[in-house]
Coordinates of C-alpha atoms in Angstrom, one line a residue:
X1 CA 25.3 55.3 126.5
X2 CA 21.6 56.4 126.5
X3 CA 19.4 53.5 124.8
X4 CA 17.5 54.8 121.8
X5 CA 14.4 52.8 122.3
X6 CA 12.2 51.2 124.5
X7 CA 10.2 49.2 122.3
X8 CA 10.8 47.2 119.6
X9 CA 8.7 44.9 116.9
X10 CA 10.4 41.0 116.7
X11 CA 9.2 40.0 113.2
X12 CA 9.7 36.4 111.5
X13 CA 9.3 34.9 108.3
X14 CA 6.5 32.1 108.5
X15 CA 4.6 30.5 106.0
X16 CA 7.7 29.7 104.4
X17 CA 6.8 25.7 102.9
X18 CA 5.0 24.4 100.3
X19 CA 2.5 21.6 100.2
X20 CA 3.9 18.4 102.6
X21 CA 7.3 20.3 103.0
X22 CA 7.6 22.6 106.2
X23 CA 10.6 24.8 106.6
X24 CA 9.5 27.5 109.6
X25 CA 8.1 26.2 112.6
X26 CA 5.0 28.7 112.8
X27 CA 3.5 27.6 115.6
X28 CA 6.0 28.4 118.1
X29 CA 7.2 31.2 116.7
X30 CA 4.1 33.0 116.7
X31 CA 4.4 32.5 120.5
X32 CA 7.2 34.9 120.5
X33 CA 7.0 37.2 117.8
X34 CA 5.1 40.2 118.0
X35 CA 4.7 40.3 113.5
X36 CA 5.0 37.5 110.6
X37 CA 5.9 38.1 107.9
X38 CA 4.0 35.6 105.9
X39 CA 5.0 34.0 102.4
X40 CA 3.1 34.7 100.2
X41 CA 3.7 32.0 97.3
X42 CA 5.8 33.2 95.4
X43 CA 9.4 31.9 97.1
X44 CA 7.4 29.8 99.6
X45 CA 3.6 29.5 100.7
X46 CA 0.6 28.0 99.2
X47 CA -3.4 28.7 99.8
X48 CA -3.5 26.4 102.6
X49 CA -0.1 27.5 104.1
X50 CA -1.4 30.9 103.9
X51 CA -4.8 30.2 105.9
X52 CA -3.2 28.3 108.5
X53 CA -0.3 30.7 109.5
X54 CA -3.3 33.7 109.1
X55 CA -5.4 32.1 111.5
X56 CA -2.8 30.7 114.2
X57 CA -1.4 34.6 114.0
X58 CA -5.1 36.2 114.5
X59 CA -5.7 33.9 117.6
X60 CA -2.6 35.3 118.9
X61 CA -3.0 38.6 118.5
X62 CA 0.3 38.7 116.2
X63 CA 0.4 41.4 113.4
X64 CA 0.3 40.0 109.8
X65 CA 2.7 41.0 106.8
X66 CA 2.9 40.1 103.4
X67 CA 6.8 39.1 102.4
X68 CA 6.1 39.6 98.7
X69 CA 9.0 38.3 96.6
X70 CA 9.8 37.9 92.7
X71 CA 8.9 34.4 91.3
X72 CA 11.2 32.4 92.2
X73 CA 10.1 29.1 94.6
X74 CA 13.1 26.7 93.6
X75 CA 15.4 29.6 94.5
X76 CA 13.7 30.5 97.6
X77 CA 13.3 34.1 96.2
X78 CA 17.1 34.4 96.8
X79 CA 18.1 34.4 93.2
X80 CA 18.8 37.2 91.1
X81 CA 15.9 38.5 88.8
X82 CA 15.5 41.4 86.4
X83 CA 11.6 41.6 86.3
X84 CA 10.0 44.6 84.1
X85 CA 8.4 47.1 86.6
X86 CA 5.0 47.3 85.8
X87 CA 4.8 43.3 85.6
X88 CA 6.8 43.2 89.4
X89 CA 4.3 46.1 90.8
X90 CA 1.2 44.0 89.7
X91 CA 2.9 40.7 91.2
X92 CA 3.4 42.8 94.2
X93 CA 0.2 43.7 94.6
X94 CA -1.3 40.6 93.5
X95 CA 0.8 38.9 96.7
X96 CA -0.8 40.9 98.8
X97 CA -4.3 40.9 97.8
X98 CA -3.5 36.8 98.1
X99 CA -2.7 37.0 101.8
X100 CA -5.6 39.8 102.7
X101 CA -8.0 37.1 101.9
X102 CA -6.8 34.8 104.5
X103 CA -6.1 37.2 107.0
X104 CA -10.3 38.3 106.8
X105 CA -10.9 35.1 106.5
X106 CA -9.0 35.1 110.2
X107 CA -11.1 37.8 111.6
X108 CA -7.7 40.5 110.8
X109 CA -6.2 42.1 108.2
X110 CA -2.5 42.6 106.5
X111 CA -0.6 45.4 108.1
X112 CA 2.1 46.6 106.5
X113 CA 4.4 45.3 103.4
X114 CA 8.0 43.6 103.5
X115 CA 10.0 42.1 100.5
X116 CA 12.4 39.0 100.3
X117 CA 15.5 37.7 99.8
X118 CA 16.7 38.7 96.2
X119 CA 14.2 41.8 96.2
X120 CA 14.9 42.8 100.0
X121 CA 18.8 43.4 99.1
X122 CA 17.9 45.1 95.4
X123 CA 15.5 47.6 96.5
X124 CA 18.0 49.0 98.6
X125 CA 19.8 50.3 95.9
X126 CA 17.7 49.8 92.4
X127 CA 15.5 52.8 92.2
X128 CA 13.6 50.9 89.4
X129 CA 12.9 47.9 91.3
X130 CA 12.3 49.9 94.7
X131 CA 9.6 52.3 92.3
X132 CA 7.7 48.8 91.5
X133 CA 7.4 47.8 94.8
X134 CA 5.9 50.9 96.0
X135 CA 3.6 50.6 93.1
X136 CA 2.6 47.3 93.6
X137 CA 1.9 48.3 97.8
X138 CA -0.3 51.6 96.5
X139 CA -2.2 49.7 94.3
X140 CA -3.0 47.1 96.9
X141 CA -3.6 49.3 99.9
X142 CA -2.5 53.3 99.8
X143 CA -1.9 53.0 103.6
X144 CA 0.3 49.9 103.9
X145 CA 3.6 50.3 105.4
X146 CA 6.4 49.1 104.3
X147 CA 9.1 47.1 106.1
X148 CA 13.2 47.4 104.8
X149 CA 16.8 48.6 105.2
X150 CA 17.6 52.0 106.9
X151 CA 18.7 54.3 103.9
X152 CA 17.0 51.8 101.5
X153 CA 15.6 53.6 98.3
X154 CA 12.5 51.7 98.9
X155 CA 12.2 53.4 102.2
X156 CA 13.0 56.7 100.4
X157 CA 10.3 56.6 97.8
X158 CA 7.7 54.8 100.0
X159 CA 7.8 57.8 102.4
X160 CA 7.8 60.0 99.7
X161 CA 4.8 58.2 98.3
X162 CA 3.1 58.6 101.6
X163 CA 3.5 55.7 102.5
X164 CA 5.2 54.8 106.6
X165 CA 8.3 53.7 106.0
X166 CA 9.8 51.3 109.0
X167 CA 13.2 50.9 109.0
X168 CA 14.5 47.1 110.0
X169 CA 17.5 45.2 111.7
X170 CA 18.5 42.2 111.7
X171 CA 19.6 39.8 114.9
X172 CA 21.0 37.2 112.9
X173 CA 22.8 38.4 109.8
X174 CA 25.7 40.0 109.2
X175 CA 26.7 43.9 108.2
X176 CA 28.8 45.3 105.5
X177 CA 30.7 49.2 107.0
X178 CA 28.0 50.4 104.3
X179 CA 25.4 48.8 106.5
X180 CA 23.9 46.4 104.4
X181 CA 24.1 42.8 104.7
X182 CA 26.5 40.7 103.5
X183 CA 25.8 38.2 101.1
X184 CA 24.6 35.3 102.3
X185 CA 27.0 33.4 100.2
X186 CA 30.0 34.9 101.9
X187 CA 31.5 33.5 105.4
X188 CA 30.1 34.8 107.9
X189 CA 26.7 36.1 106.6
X190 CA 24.6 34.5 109.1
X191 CA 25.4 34.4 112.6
X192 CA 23.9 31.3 114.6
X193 CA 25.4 31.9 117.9
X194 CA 22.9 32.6 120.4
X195 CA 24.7 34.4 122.8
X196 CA 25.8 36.7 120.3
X197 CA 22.4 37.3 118.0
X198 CA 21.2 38.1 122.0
X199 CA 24.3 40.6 122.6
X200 CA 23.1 42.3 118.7
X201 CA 19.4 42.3 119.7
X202 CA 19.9 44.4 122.8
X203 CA 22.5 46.8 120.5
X204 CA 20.3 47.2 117.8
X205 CA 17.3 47.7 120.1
X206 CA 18.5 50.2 123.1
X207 CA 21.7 51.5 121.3
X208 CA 20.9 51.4 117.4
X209 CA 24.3 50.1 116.8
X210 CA 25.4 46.6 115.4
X211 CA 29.1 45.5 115.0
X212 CA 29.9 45.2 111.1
X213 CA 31.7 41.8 109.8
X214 CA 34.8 43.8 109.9
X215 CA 34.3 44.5 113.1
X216 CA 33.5 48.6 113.0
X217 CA 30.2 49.6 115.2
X218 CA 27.7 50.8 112.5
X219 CA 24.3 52.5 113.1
X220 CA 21.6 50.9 112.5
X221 CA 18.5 52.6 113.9
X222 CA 15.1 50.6 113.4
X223 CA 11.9 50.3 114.8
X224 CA 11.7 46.2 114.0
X225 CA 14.2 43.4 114.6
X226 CA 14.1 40.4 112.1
X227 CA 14.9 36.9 113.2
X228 CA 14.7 34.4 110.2
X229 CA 12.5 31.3 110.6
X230 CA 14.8 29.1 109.2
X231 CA 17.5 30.0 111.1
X232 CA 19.1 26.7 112.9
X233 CA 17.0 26.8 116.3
X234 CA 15.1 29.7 115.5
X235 CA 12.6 28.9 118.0
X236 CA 14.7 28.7 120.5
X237 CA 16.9 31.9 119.6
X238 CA 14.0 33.6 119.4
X239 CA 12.5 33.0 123.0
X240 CA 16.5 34.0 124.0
X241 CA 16.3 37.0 122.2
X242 CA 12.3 38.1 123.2
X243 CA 13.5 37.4 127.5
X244 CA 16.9 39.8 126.7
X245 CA 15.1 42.1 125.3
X246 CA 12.4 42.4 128.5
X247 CA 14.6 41.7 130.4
X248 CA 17.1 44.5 129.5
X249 CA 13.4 46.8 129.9
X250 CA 12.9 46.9 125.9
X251 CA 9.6 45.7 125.3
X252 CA 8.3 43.8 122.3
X253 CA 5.3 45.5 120.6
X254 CA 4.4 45.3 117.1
X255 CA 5.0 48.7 114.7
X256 CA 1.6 48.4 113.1

């Protein structure tokens, strides 16, 4: 079958600790990713976090995002909110505006837009929540783009917003047939096995397809591929995944 791309964006999630406790291992992973997507607080992240992961990205040339989230760091932003819209569009854009200081500060700036966890998963469906966030990203910066799920309403009404909507995959999470992800809390959410996140990574990237849990091949066309930093061995999985990749002739170039 013909590959439909020969680039692809490898984003992570970085930043993602809090005072003395560390969960991502930034350092190397901004070796091998070509965007972070960098907590901003609100599930993980603090001021000094922040700088730090801002200025290790700027000195290698690694595209910044803010991973807004809702308010949530004991649940890691993977809990379930119901946050009035015009109080989550100012929190989005207040995230934001957090991590653009930092990322001047570094001598670069935030590039595009991508929410977490709880708010990822409900903007693909809540037009409510998925209006806030597009809110919260005009009110920041009326260029941003913004990061989610093919098909995702947020996508919908960012585009529609004028705002460049880039669709994502995901290496190491599982698919509903719908193509969504599965619930983390359900077996088989996350898939840890490097051979296979590898064999997904060069699907997703030169075919657009991914395998769903119950084993039908999905579509799943996107310009990024997600790996999460706290992934078991992330660092690792992600050197695996960035050499398949190249070596398969897709290369690794950020969308923004």
């Amino acid at each position: 079958m013909t590959a439909t791309t020969t680039a692809i964006d490898l984003n992570a999630d970085l930043g993602e600790g809090f005072g003395r406790w560390r969960l991502t291992d930034d350092e190397q992973l901004l070796s091998v990713v070509s965007s972070a997507n960098v907590a901003c607080g609100f599930h993980a992240g603090d001021p000094a976090t922040m700088r730090r992961v801002c200025d290790l990205a700027a000195e290698r040339g690694v595209t910044i995002g803010a991973q807004v989230s809702y308010r949530d760091l004991a649940g890691f932003g993977r809990r379930a909110m119901d946050v009035p819209s015009a109080e989550l569009a100012a929190e989005v854009a207040y995230q934001i505006g957090a991590l653009e200081v930092f990322a001047r500060a570094a001598g670069t700036r935030v590039a595009y837009v991508k929410p977490h966890g709880a708010l990822y998963n409900r903007v693909v469906h809540d037009e409510a929540q998925a209006a806030a966030v597009v809110d919260g990203v005009l009110l920041a910066d009326a260029a941003l783009p913004v990061l989610g799920l093919p098909g995702s309403r947020l996508l919908e009404l960012a585009l529609g917003a004028g705002l460049p909507a880039v669709p994502e995959a995901f290496a190491d999470r599982a698919y509903t047939e719908e193509g969504t992800l599965v619930p983390r809390g359900q077996a088989g959410a996350v898939v840890t096995d490097p051979d296979a996140v590898v064999a997904r990574s060069l699907s997703l990237a030169r075919l657009g397809q991914a395998t769903s849990l119950g084993g039908s091949t999905i579509e799943v066309r996107a310009r990024s591929l997600c790996l999460h930093g706290d992934t078991p061995g992330a660092v690792e999985l992600a050197r695996r995944v960035r050499r398949g990749l190249e070596e398969s002739g897709v290369r690794v170039e950020a969308f923004a």
